[in-house]
Coordinates of C-alpha atoms in Angstrom, one line a residue:
M1 CA -24.9 -5.5 -6.7
A2 CA -25.2 -5.5 -10.7
P3 CA -21.8 -5.5 -11.9
S4 CA -20.9 -2.3 -14.1
T5 CA -21.9 -2.0 -17.3
T6 CA -20.0 1.3 -17.7
T7 CA -17.0 0.9 -20.2
P8 CA -13.6 1.7 -18.2
K9 CA -11.9 4.9 -19.0
R10 CA -8.5 4.4 -20.6
V11 CA -5.6 6.1 -18.8
C12 CA -2.3 6.6 -20.1
I13 CA 0.4 7.3 -17.5
V14 CA 3.6 8.5 -18.7
G15 CA 6.3 8.0 -16.0
A16 CA 7.0 5.4 -13.5
G17 CA 8.6 7.4 -10.9
A18 CA 7.2 8.3 -7.5
A19 CA 4.1 10.3 -9.0
G20 CA 3.4 7.9 -11.8
M21 CA 3.3 4.8 -9.5
S22 CA 1.2 6.8 -7.2
A23 CA -1.0 7.7 -9.8
A24 CA -1.4 4.2 -10.9
Y25 CA -2.1 2.6 -7.5
A26 CA -5.2 4.9 -6.8
L27 CA -6.6 4.1 -10.4
S28 CA -5.7 0.2 -10.0
R29 CA -8.5 0.4 -6.8
H30 CA -10.9 0.7 -9.4
P31 CA -10.7 -2.2 -11.7
D32 CA -14.1 -1.3 -12.8
K33 CA -13.6 2.3 -13.8
F34 CA -10.1 2.3 -15.2
E35 CA -8.0 0.6 -17.6
V36 CA -4.3 2.0 -16.9
T37 CA -1.3 1.9 -19.4
V38 CA 2.0 3.0 -17.7
F39 CA 4.7 3.7 -20.1
D40 CA 8.5 4.3 -19.2
K41 CA 11.7 4.0 -21.1
Q42 CA 13.6 2.7 -18.2
P43 CA 13.7 -0.9 -17.6
V44 CA 12.1 -0.4 -13.8
A45 CA 10.0 1.8 -12.1
G46 CA 11.3 4.4 -9.7
G47 CA 12.3 7.0 -11.7
M48 CA 15.1 9.2 -9.6
A49 CA 14.5 6.6 -6.8
T50 CA 17.1 3.9 -7.5
S51 CA 19.4 1.6 -6.0
V52 CA 23.1 0.6 -7.0
D53 CA 24.8 -2.4 -6.2
I54 CA 28.2 -2.0 -4.4
D55 CA 31.1 -4.3 -3.4
P56 CA 30.4 -5.5 0.1
A57 CA 33.8 -7.1 0.5
L58 CA 35.0 -3.5 0.1
Y59 CA 32.4 -1.3 1.9
G60 CA 30.4 -3.5 4.4
A61 CA 27.0 -3.3 2.3
S62 CA 25.8 -4.7 -1.1
Y63 CA 23.8 -1.6 -2.3
I64 CA 23.4 2.3 -1.8
N65 CA 20.2 4.0 -2.5
D66 CA 21.1 6.8 -5.3
G67 CA 19.4 10.1 -5.7
V68 CA 16.7 9.7 -3.1
Q69 CA 18.4 9.2 0.3
G70 CA 15.3 9.4 2.6
C71 CA 12.7 11.6 4.1
S72 CA 10.9 13.5 7.2
P73 CA 8.8 11.6 9.6
V74 CA 6.0 13.8 8.8
F75 CA 5.7 12.5 5.0
A76 CA 2.8 10.7 5.7
N77 CA 2.0 9.2 2.5
T78 CA 5.1 8.1 1.5
L79 CA 5.5 6.0 4.8
R80 CA 2.1 4.4 4.4
M81 CA 2.7 3.3 1.0
F82 CA 6.0 1.8 2.0
R83 CA 4.6 0.0 5.4
M84 CA 1.6 -1.5 3.1
L85 CA 4.0 -2.8 0.8
G86 CA 6.3 -4.3 3.7
F87 CA 8.9 -1.8 3.8
E88 CA 9.9 0.6 6.6
A89 CA 12.3 3.6 7.0
T90 CA 14.9 3.6 9.4
E91 CA 15.4 6.2 12.3
V92 CA 18.5 8.3 12.0
D93 CA 19.7 11.4 13.8
M94 CA 20.1 14.5 11.0
Q95 CA 23.8 15.3 12.2
I96 CA 25.0 18.0 10.1
S97 CA 28.4 19.7 9.5
F98 CA 28.4 22.9 7.9
G99 CA 31.5 24.6 6.5
K100 CA 35.4 23.8 7.2
G101 CA 37.8 25.6 9.9
E102 CA 36.7 29.1 10.9
N103 CA 33.3 28.8 8.7
F104 CA 32.4 25.6 10.5
W105 CA 29.1 24.9 12.6
S106 CA 27.1 22.2 13.3
N107 CA 23.6 21.2 15.0
V108 CA 25.4 18.8 17.2
F109 CA 26.9 21.2 19.5
P110 CA 27.4 25.0 19.8
T111 CA 30.6 26.4 17.9
E112 CA 32.2 29.5 17.9
L113 CA 30.7 30.8 14.6
V114 CA 27.2 30.4 16.3
A115 CA 28.4 32.5 19.1
Q116 CA 29.5 35.3 16.6
F117 CA 26.4 35.4 15.0
K118 CA 24.0 35.2 17.9
G119 CA 22.5 38.4 17.7
D120 CA 21.4 37.3 13.6
I121 CA 20.1 34.1 15.1
A122 CA 18.3 35.7 17.9
K123 CA 16.0 37.6 15.2
F124 CA 15.7 34.9 13.0
G125 CA 12.5 33.5 14.4
T126 CA 10.8 37.0 14.1
A127 CA 11.8 37.0 10.7
L128 CA 10.2 33.5 10.1
S129 CA 6.9 34.4 11.9
T130 CA 6.7 37.5 9.7
I131 CA 7.1 35.6 6.2
K132 CA 4.2 32.8 7.7
K133 CA 1.9 35.9 8.4
L134 CA 2.7 37.4 4.7
E135 CA 3.5 34.0 2.8
P136 CA 1.8 35.0 -0.4
I137 CA 4.3 38.3 -0.7
F138 CA 7.6 36.3 0.6
A139 CA 6.8 33.4 -1.9
M140 CA 7.7 36.2 -4.5
I141 CA 10.9 37.1 -2.5
P142 CA 14.1 35.2 -2.8
V143 CA 16.4 34.6 0.4
H144 CA 19.0 37.2 -0.5
V145 CA 16.7 39.8 -0.5
M146 CA 14.9 38.6 2.7
L147 CA 17.9 38.7 4.4
K148 CA 18.7 42.4 3.4
M149 CA 15.3 43.2 4.4
F150 CA 15.7 42.1 7.9
N151 CA 18.9 43.7 7.9
F152 CA 20.8 40.5 8.4
S153 CA 24.7 40.7 8.5
T154 CA 26.1 39.3 5.2
G155 CA 28.2 36.7 7.2
F156 CA 25.0 35.5 8.8
G157 CA 23.4 34.9 5.3
E158 CA 26.7 33.4 3.8
R159 CA 28.0 31.2 6.5
M160 CA 24.8 29.8 8.1
V161 CA 21.5 30.4 6.3
Y162 CA 22.6 29.7 2.6
P163 CA 24.2 26.4 3.6
L164 CA 21.1 25.3 5.8
V165 CA 18.7 26.0 2.9
A166 CA 21.2 24.4 0.2
L167 CA 20.8 21.0 2.3
F168 CA 17.4 20.2 0.7
F169 CA 16.5 23.3 -2.0
G170 CA 20.4 23.8 -3.1
T171 CA 19.9 21.8 -6.0
G172 CA 21.6 23.9 -9.2
N173 CA 23.3 26.1 -6.7
Q174 CA 20.2 28.3 -6.9
T175 CA 20.3 28.9 -3.3
P176 CA 20.3 32.7 -2.8
Y177 CA 17.3 32.8 -5.1
I178 CA 15.2 30.2 -3.4
S179 CA 11.5 31.6 -2.3
S180 CA 11.9 32.5 1.5
A181 CA 8.4 31.0 2.0
I182 CA 10.0 27.7 1.5
L183 CA 12.7 28.2 4.0
E184 CA 10.0 29.4 6.4
R185 CA 7.8 26.3 5.7
V186 CA 10.9 23.9 6.4
F187 CA 10.9 25.4 9.9
M188 CA 7.1 26.0 10.8
D189 CA 4.6 23.7 8.4
P190 CA 3.5 20.4 10.0
S191 CA 3.8 18.7 6.8
M192 CA 7.0 20.1 5.5
K193 CA 8.8 20.3 8.5
L194 CA 12.4 19.5 8.8
F195 CA 14.0 21.7 11.6
E196 CA 12.9 23.3 14.7
Y197 CA 14.3 26.9 15.3
D198 CA 16.3 27.8 18.4
P199 CA 17.0 31.5 19.1
K200 CA 20.3 30.9 20.7
S201 CA 21.5 28.1 18.2
L202 CA 19.6 28.4 15.3
L203 CA 18.7 24.7 15.3
A204 CA 17.3 23.3 18.3
S205 CA 18.1 19.7 18.3
I206 CA 19.4 16.8 16.1
P207 CA 16.2 16.2 13.9
T208 CA 15.0 12.4 13.4
M209 CA 15.4 11.6 9.9
L210 CA 14.3 8.3 8.1
A211 CA 16.5 6.6 5.8
F212 CA 14.5 4.5 3.4
P213 CA 14.8 0.9 2.5
K214 CA 16.4 -0.4 -0.7
L215 CA 14.2 1.5 -3.3
H216 CA 14.8 -0.7 -6.2
D217 CA 13.0 -3.7 -4.3
V218 CA 10.1 -1.0 -2.9
Y219 CA 9.5 -0.2 -6.3
Q220 CA 9.5 -3.5 -7.6
A221 CA 6.9 -4.6 -4.8
W222 CA 4.8 -1.5 -5.9
R223 CA 4.8 -2.4 -9.5
S224 CA 3.7 -5.8 -8.2
E225 CA 0.8 -4.7 -6.3
V226 CA -0.5 -2.2 -8.8
S227 CA -0.8 -5.0 -11.3
S228 CA -2.2 -7.4 -9.2
R229 CA -5.7 -6.2 -9.8
G230 CA -5.6 -6.6 -13.6
N231 CA -6.3 -3.5 -14.6
V232 CA -3.0 -1.5 -15.1
E233 CA -0.4 -2.5 -17.5
F234 CA 3.5 -1.9 -17.4
R235 CA 5.3 -1.0 -20.5
L236 CA 8.9 -0.4 -19.2
N237 CA 11.5 0.0 -22.1
H238 CA 8.9 2.1 -23.5
E239 CA 9.4 5.5 -24.9
V240 CA 6.6 7.8 -25.3
L241 CA 7.9 10.1 -28.3
R242 CA 5.1 12.4 -28.7
V243 CA 1.5 13.4 -27.8
V244 CA 0.0 13.4 -31.2
T245 CA -3.5 14.9 -30.0
R246 CA -5.8 15.3 -27.2
T247 CA -8.9 16.1 -29.0
A248 CA -9.7 13.3 -31.6
K249 CA -12.8 12.5 -32.6
K250 CA -12.4 9.2 -33.2
D251 CA -11.1 6.0 -31.1
G252 CA -10.5 8.2 -28.0
P253 CA -9.3 11.9 -27.5
V254 CA -5.7 11.4 -26.4
Q255 CA -3.5 9.5 -28.8
I256 CA 0.3 9.3 -28.1
E257 CA 3.1 7.9 -30.3
Y258 CA 5.6 5.6 -28.8
K259 CA 8.4 3.0 -29.4
I260 CA 10.1 -0.1 -27.8
S261 CA 13.4 0.6 -26.6
D262 CA 15.3 -2.7 -25.3
G263 CA 18.6 -2.8 -25.6
H264 CA 19.6 -3.3 -29.0
L265 CA 15.8 -3.8 -29.8
E266 CA 14.2 -0.9 -31.2
T267 CA 10.7 -0.6 -32.8
T268 CA 9.0 1.2 -35.4
P269 CA 6.8 4.0 -33.7
Q270 CA 3.1 3.1 -32.8
I271 CA 0.2 4.8 -31.8
A272 CA -2.1 4.4 -29.0
A273 CA -5.5 5.6 -28.2
F274 CA -6.6 6.7 -24.8
D275 CA -9.5 8.8 -23.1
E276 CA -7.4 10.7 -20.4
L277 CA -3.4 11.4 -20.1
I278 CA -1.3 11.8 -16.8
L279 CA 2.0 13.4 -17.8
A280 CA 4.3 12.0 -14.5
V281 CA 7.4 13.7 -16.0
D282 CA 9.4 16.6 -15.8
A283 CA 7.9 19.7 -17.1
D284 CA 10.4 20.0 -19.6
A285 CA 10.0 16.7 -20.7
A286 CA 6.0 17.1 -20.5
L287 CA 6.5 20.2 -22.7
K288 CA 8.6 18.4 -25.4
L289 CA 6.3 15.4 -25.3
L290 CA 3.3 17.8 -25.9
G291 CA 5.0 19.9 -29.1
K292 CA 2.6 21.8 -30.7
E293 CA 0.0 20.2 -28.8
A294 CA 0.8 22.4 -25.9
T295 CA -1.7 25.5 -25.3
W296 CA 0.0 29.1 -24.4
I297 CA -0.7 28.6 -21.2
E298 CA 0.8 25.1 -20.6
K299 CA 4.0 26.9 -22.5
K300 CA 3.8 29.8 -20.0
V301 CA 3.5 27.6 -16.8
L302 CA 5.5 24.4 -17.6
G303 CA 8.2 26.7 -19.5
N304 CA 8.9 28.6 -16.5
V305 CA 10.1 25.6 -14.5
K306 CA 13.9 25.8 -14.6
Y307 CA 16.3 23.0 -14.6
L308 CA 20.2 22.9 -14.1
Y309 CA 22.4 20.0 -14.1
D310 CA 24.4 18.6 -11.2
V311 CA 26.9 15.1 -10.9
T312 CA 27.1 13.0 -7.8
I313 CA 29.9 11.3 -7.4
T314 CA 29.7 8.4 -4.9
H315 CA 33.3 7.4 -3.4
N316 CA 35.4 6.3 -0.9
D317 CA 38.2 9.2 -0.6
L318 CA 38.3 10.3 2.9
Q319 CA 41.2 12.3 2.2
Y320 CA 39.2 14.4 -0.1
M321 CA 36.3 14.5 2.7
Q322 CA 38.8 15.6 5.5
K323 CA 40.4 18.4 3.1
Y324 CA 36.8 19.9 2.6
Y325 CA 34.8 18.9 5.6
E326 CA 34.8 18.6 9.4
T327 CA 34.3 15.0 9.8
R328 CA 35.6 14.6 13.3
Y329 CA 34.6 16.2 16.6
D330 CA 37.3 18.8 17.3
P331 CA 37.2 20.8 20.6
Q332 CA 38.8 24.0 19.1
H333 CA 35.4 24.5 17.3
N334 CA 33.4 24.8 20.7
A335 CA 31.9 28.1 21.6
P336 CA 33.1 29.9 24.3
L337 CA 32.2 29.4 27.4
S338 CA 30.7 33.0 28.5
S339 CA 31.0 34.5 32.0
A340 CA 27.4 36.1 31.4
A341 CA 25.8 32.5 31.0
T342 CA 23.8 31.3 33.7
A343 CA 24.8 28.1 35.5
Q344 CA 22.4 26.1 33.5
E345 CA 23.6 27.6 30.1
R346 CA 26.9 26.5 30.9
E347 CA 26.1 22.8 32.2
E348 CA 24.1 22.4 29.0
M349 CA 27.0 23.7 26.7
T350 CA 29.3 21.3 28.5
K351 CA 27.1 18.4 28.2
S352 CA 26.8 19.2 24.3
F353 CA 30.4 19.1 24.1
E354 CA 31.0 15.9 25.7
F355 CA 27.9 14.3 23.3
A356 CA 29.6 15.5 20.6
E357 CA 33.1 14.0 21.5
R358 CA 31.4 10.7 22.0
N359 CA 28.8 11.0 19.0
F360 CA 29.8 13.4 16.2
R361 CA 28.8 11.4 13.3
P362 CA 27.5 13.7 10.4
L363 CA 24.9 12.4 7.8
Y364 CA 25.1 16.1 5.9
Y365 CA 28.1 18.2 4.8
T366 CA 28.4 21.3 3.0
M367 CA 31.0 23.2 1.9
Q368 CA 31.4 26.8 0.5
Y369 CA 33.7 27.8 -2.3
P370 CA 36.3 30.8 -1.3
E371 CA 35.5 32.5 -4.6
D372 CA 31.9 32.5 -4.1
K373 CA 30.4 31.6 -0.8
S374 CA 26.7 31.8 -2.2
K375 CA 27.7 28.6 -4.0
I376 CA 27.8 25.3 -2.3
E377 CA 29.1 21.9 -2.7
M378 CA 27.3 19.1 -0.8
S379 CA 28.1 15.7 0.5
F380 CA 26.5 12.7 2.3
D381 CA 28.1 10.1 4.5
L382 CA 25.7 7.4 3.3
T383 CA 27.5 4.6 5.5
H384 CA 26.2 6.8 8.4
Y385 CA 22.8 7.4 7.1
Q386 CA 21.8 4.1 5.2
P387 CA 21.3 1.5 7.8
Q388 CA 22.4 -1.5 5.4
F389 CA 25.8 -0.8 6.5
R390 CA 25.0 -1.9 10.0
G391 CA 23.2 -4.9 8.8
E392 CA 19.7 -3.7 8.4
Q393 CA 17.9 -6.2 5.8
P394 CA 16.6 -4.6 2.5
A395 CA 13.0 -4.3 3.8
G396 CA 14.1 -2.0 6.8
P397 CA 13.0 -2.7 10.4
I398 CA 10.0 -4.3 9.6
S399 CA 8.7 -8.3 10.1
A400 CA 6.6 -10.2 7.7
S401 CA 4.1 -10.9 10.7
D402 CA 3.6 -7.3 11.7
R403 CA 0.3 -5.8 11.1
T404 CA 0.2 -2.6 13.0
N405 CA -0.3 0.6 11.5
H406 CA -0.7 -0.4 8.0
R407 CA 2.2 -2.9 7.4
N408 CA 2.3 -5.7 5.5
E409 CA -1.3 -4.5 4.4
C410 CA -0.9 -5.5 0.6
R411 CA -1.7 -9.1 0.5
P412 CA -0.4 -11.8 -0.6
A413 CA 3.1 -10.1 -0.2
S414 CA 5.1 -10.0 -3.4
S415 CA 8.3 -11.9 -4.2
H416 CA 10.1 -8.6 -4.0
T417 CA 8.9 -8.0 -0.4
L418 CA 9.6 -11.3 0.9
H419 CA 13.1 -11.2 -0.7
A420 CA 13.5 -7.8 1.0
Q421 CA 12.4 -9.1 4.4
D422 CA 15.2 -11.8 4.8
A423 CA 17.3 -10.8 7.4
E424 CA 20.2 -13.1 6.0
K425 CA 20.6 -10.1 3.3
G426 CA 21.5 -7.6 5.7
K427 CA 24.7 -9.8 6.6
A428 CA 26.7 -9.2 3.2
G429 CA 29.8 -7.3 4.0
E430 CA 29.8 -8.1 7.8
E431 CA 33.3 -8.9 8.0
V432 CA 34.1 -5.1 7.2
R433 CA 32.1 -3.8 9.9
T434 CA 34.9 -3.6 12.0
G435 CA 34.0 -0.2 13.4
K436 CA 31.3 0.9 15.9
D437 CA 28.5 3.2 15.8
A438 CA 27.7 5.5 18.6
A439 CA 25.6 2.8 20.4
G440 CA 28.2 0.2 19.7
A441 CA 26.9 -1.6 17.0
P442 CA 29.3 -2.9 14.4
E443 CA 29.5 -0.8 11.2
P444 CA 32.6 -0.1 8.7
P445 CA 35.5 2.0 10.0
L446 CA 36.1 5.5 8.9
D447 CA 38.1 4.9 6.0
K448 CA 35.7 2.1 4.5
H449 CA 32.7 4.8 4.3
V450 CA 30.9 5.5 1.3
F451 CA 30.6 9.2 0.7
Q452 CA 28.6 10.9 -2.1
T453 CA 29.6 14.4 -3.3
I454 CA 27.2 16.5 -5.3
F455 CA 28.6 19.3 -7.6
L456 CA 26.1 22.0 -8.1
D457 CA 25.1 23.8 -11.4
R458 CA 27.2 22.5 -14.4
D459 CA 26.7 25.6 -16.7
G460 CA 27.0 28.3 -13.7
S461 CA 29.7 26.8 -11.3
E462 CA 31.6 24.0 -12.8
Q463 CA 34.8 26.4 -12.8
L464 CA 34.5 26.1 -9.0
W465 CA 34.1 22.5 -8.6
T466 CA 36.7 20.3 -6.8
W467 CA 35.7 17.0 -8.6
G468 CA 39.0 16.4 -10.2
E469 CA 40.3 15.9 -6.4
I470 CA 38.3 12.9 -5.5
R471 CA 41.2 9.9 -6.6
E472 CA 39.9 7.8 -9.4
E473 CA 41.1 4.8 -7.6
R474 CA 38.4 5.8 -4.9
R475 CA 35.5 6.4 -7.1
I476 CA 32.6 4.1 -7.2
Y477 CA 29.7 5.7 -9.0
E478 CA 29.2 8.7 -11.5
K479 CA 25.4 10.0 -12.2
W480 CA 24.3 13.1 -13.7
W481 CA 21.0 14.4 -12.5
K482 CA 18.8 17.3 -14.0
Q483 CA 17.7 19.2 -11.0
Q484 CA 14.9 21.4 -10.8
S485 CA 15.6 24.8 -9.2
H486 CA 13.3 26.1 -6.3
R487 CA 14.3 30.1 -7.3
W488 CA 11.1 32.4 -6.3
Q489 CA 10.3 32.6 -10.2
H490 CA 9.1 28.8 -9.8
Y491 CA 6.8 30.3 -7.1
A492 CA 5.7 33.3 -9.0
G493 CA 5.4 31.5 -12.7
T494 CA 4.3 28.1 -12.1
V495 CA 3.1 26.8 -8.6
P496 CA -0.1 29.4 -8.8
W497 CA -1.2 28.8 -12.1
M498 CA -1.0 24.8 -12.3
M499 CA -4.6 24.9 -11.4
F500 CA -5.5 26.4 -14.7
V501 CA -3.5 23.4 -16.8
N502 CA -4.5 20.7 -14.5
G503 CA -7.3 18.6 -16.1
K504 CA -7.7 20.9 -19.5
R505 CA -7.6 19.1 -22.7
N506 CA -8.1 15.6 -21.1
T507 CA -4.7 16.1 -19.3
H508 CA -3.2 16.0 -15.6
Y509 CA 0.2 16.7 -14.6
A510 CA 1.9 14.8 -11.9
G511 CA 5.3 15.3 -10.2
A512 CA 7.2 17.1 -7.3
W513 CA 8.1 19.9 -9.7
S514 CA 4.4 21.2 -9.4
V515 CA 5.2 22.3 -5.9
L516 CA 8.6 21.4 -4.4
N517 CA 11.2 18.6 -5.0
M518 CA 10.1 16.2 -2.7
H519 CA 9.2 12.4 -2.7
E520 CA 6.4 13.2 -0.5
L521 CA 5.0 15.7 -3.0
A522 CA 5.6 13.6 -5.8
V523 CA 3.5 11.1 -4.3
T524 CA 0.5 13.3 -3.2
S525 CA 0.7 14.7 -6.9
G526 CA 0.0 11.1 -8.3
F527 CA -2.7 10.7 -5.8
A528 CA -4.1 14.2 -6.8
A529 CA -4.3 13.2 -10.3
A530 CA -5.9 9.9 -10.1
Y531 CA -8.5 11.4 -7.7
R532 CA -9.2 14.2 -10.1
L533 CA -10.1 11.6 -12.8
G534 CA -12.7 9.7 -10.3
A535 CA -10.5 7.5 -8.1
E536 CA -10.8 7.4 -4.5
Y537 CA -7.8 9.0 -2.4
P538 CA -6.3 5.7 -0.8
F539 CA -5.4 7.2 2.6
H540 CA -8.9 9.0 3.2
G541 CA -9.8 9.4 7.1
D542 CA -6.1 9.5 8.0
E543 CA -5.5 13.0 8.9
D544 CA -1.6 12.7 8.8
C545 CA -1.7 11.8 5.2
E546 CA -4.9 13.7 4.1
R547 CA -3.4 17.0 5.5
L548 CA -0.9 17.5 2.6
F549 CA -3.2 16.0 0.0
R550 CA -6.1 18.5 0.7
L551 CA -3.4 21.6 0.4
Y552 CA -2.1 19.9 -2.7
L553 CA -5.4 19.4 -4.4
G554 CA -5.9 23.2 -3.4
V555 CA -2.9 24.7 -4.9
S556 CA -2.4 22.5 -7.8
H557 CA -5.9 21.5 -8.9
G558 CA -7.8 24.4 -7.5
S559 CA -10.3 21.9 -6.2
R560 CA -11.5 20.6 -2.8
M561 CA -12.2 17.0 -2.0
R562 CA -15.7 15.8 -3.4
K563 CA -18.1 16.7 -0.7
E564 CA -18.5 12.7 0.3
D565 CA -15.2 12.8 1.2
R566 CA -15.1 16.3 3.2
S567 CA -16.5 17.6 6.5
G568 CA -17.3 21.1 6.5
V569 CA -17.3 23.6 3.9
L570 CA -13.4 24.6 4.0
A571 CA -12.2 20.9 4.2

């Protein structure tokens, strides 16, 4: 076949997080069609997916993943991309400790609180089914209104539903205002499912979650893979200041202004020209870059995304955790064995109590402020969650020779992958692992655990925060985050309108904010932006991956897959 004589399309990607990296990867697979430049003001790729070094002699591991912890096993695009690069997520049981004292309940064993709200729990399934049938309507109805519509008790909403929703969508302490359709989807959507509903206990079981490998190494390997084909250039430590124009007649329609900012080195602003623009940044950052270039509809759609400020404090303050959360199994919380229960039900409850006594080890915690029970604080036990505290190598449970299910498909393996696949790296801190996990494997004892507590919504809830009680000498790391709210207005004023701004004026948007703040949607959004520019969907034919991609393409771009990529009119 004769080489192509078509001039490659010049694409500018702003942002090297999950969305930007996914777009760059898809475009890199067509070196004859695209020349790509990726700008990011940070020195490394990854966006919010970062890793932080800690002292292994104190905590039993040399790093933590910060900001992004893991995912559901149904996040097929993320997991395939990681496996191709030579990284594997680690299975972990998602045990949750909700509340404290009389407000405590868990998905590990039935508690008194579960028994108290058994009537509400029984009809919650009916509510989920109704929401699914009328999803376009319930997308506009916040959770607190939905609870009233179905006549749920106030206590059930405050003590069970709000903490459950807050686990994944409570950023900015907006839990009561989250779209009811999102709550339904985490129970019933095959591409987003996190929980299994049970009419007796609300949560049917302990779901399997996946803890990510060392994200710093993943993104370094990802960058190496994208760069290997020669048509993608990364300009890290390069801050895009503004979009000058998207309709220029000379040099290229898209012109951006940027500067190099590397430590103490900062250059004067420079102009670069491109044919297409992918803004893989937050909605408010995109609007700021567009400035006067933003159209009225872009201002409306992107300006509707609400951001709030949360802070995470990574610490080793077990005293704080025990004051505000239930960190150990306490039989006083057991649900009463009802005389009306069948022999089988009593046996099952007894077994669950025995299991909890041996194996209660929460990953997630929530606490409600007594002054306002709709306001939530969340914590993670990173030692329980992240596998490096039990000696796992940074790449996760994968060997360099494994070629199954797309593992190690990117060849040759990058130096970052080879470094992460070194089992010796998992030995850092092993002298601290004097405790045992549920399976008997060595891990740090509870007083050596690393916790991360998230204080939500600085502007609306800071007066409730208990962050001053985390002892200074026990603090490891503090980081502020700008977090998207999943309030119902997002699903009324942004999500259904993205198709009317994507692809206009040589601009595509990529980011989880366009639908829902999940790493999987960030990845899918980047693939979709590249696809609209003419790239192939990298995982075409893999139905587990493609299901969400098709859905995202329809929702955010108002588009189907190309004729040659689909089977059937509605595919």
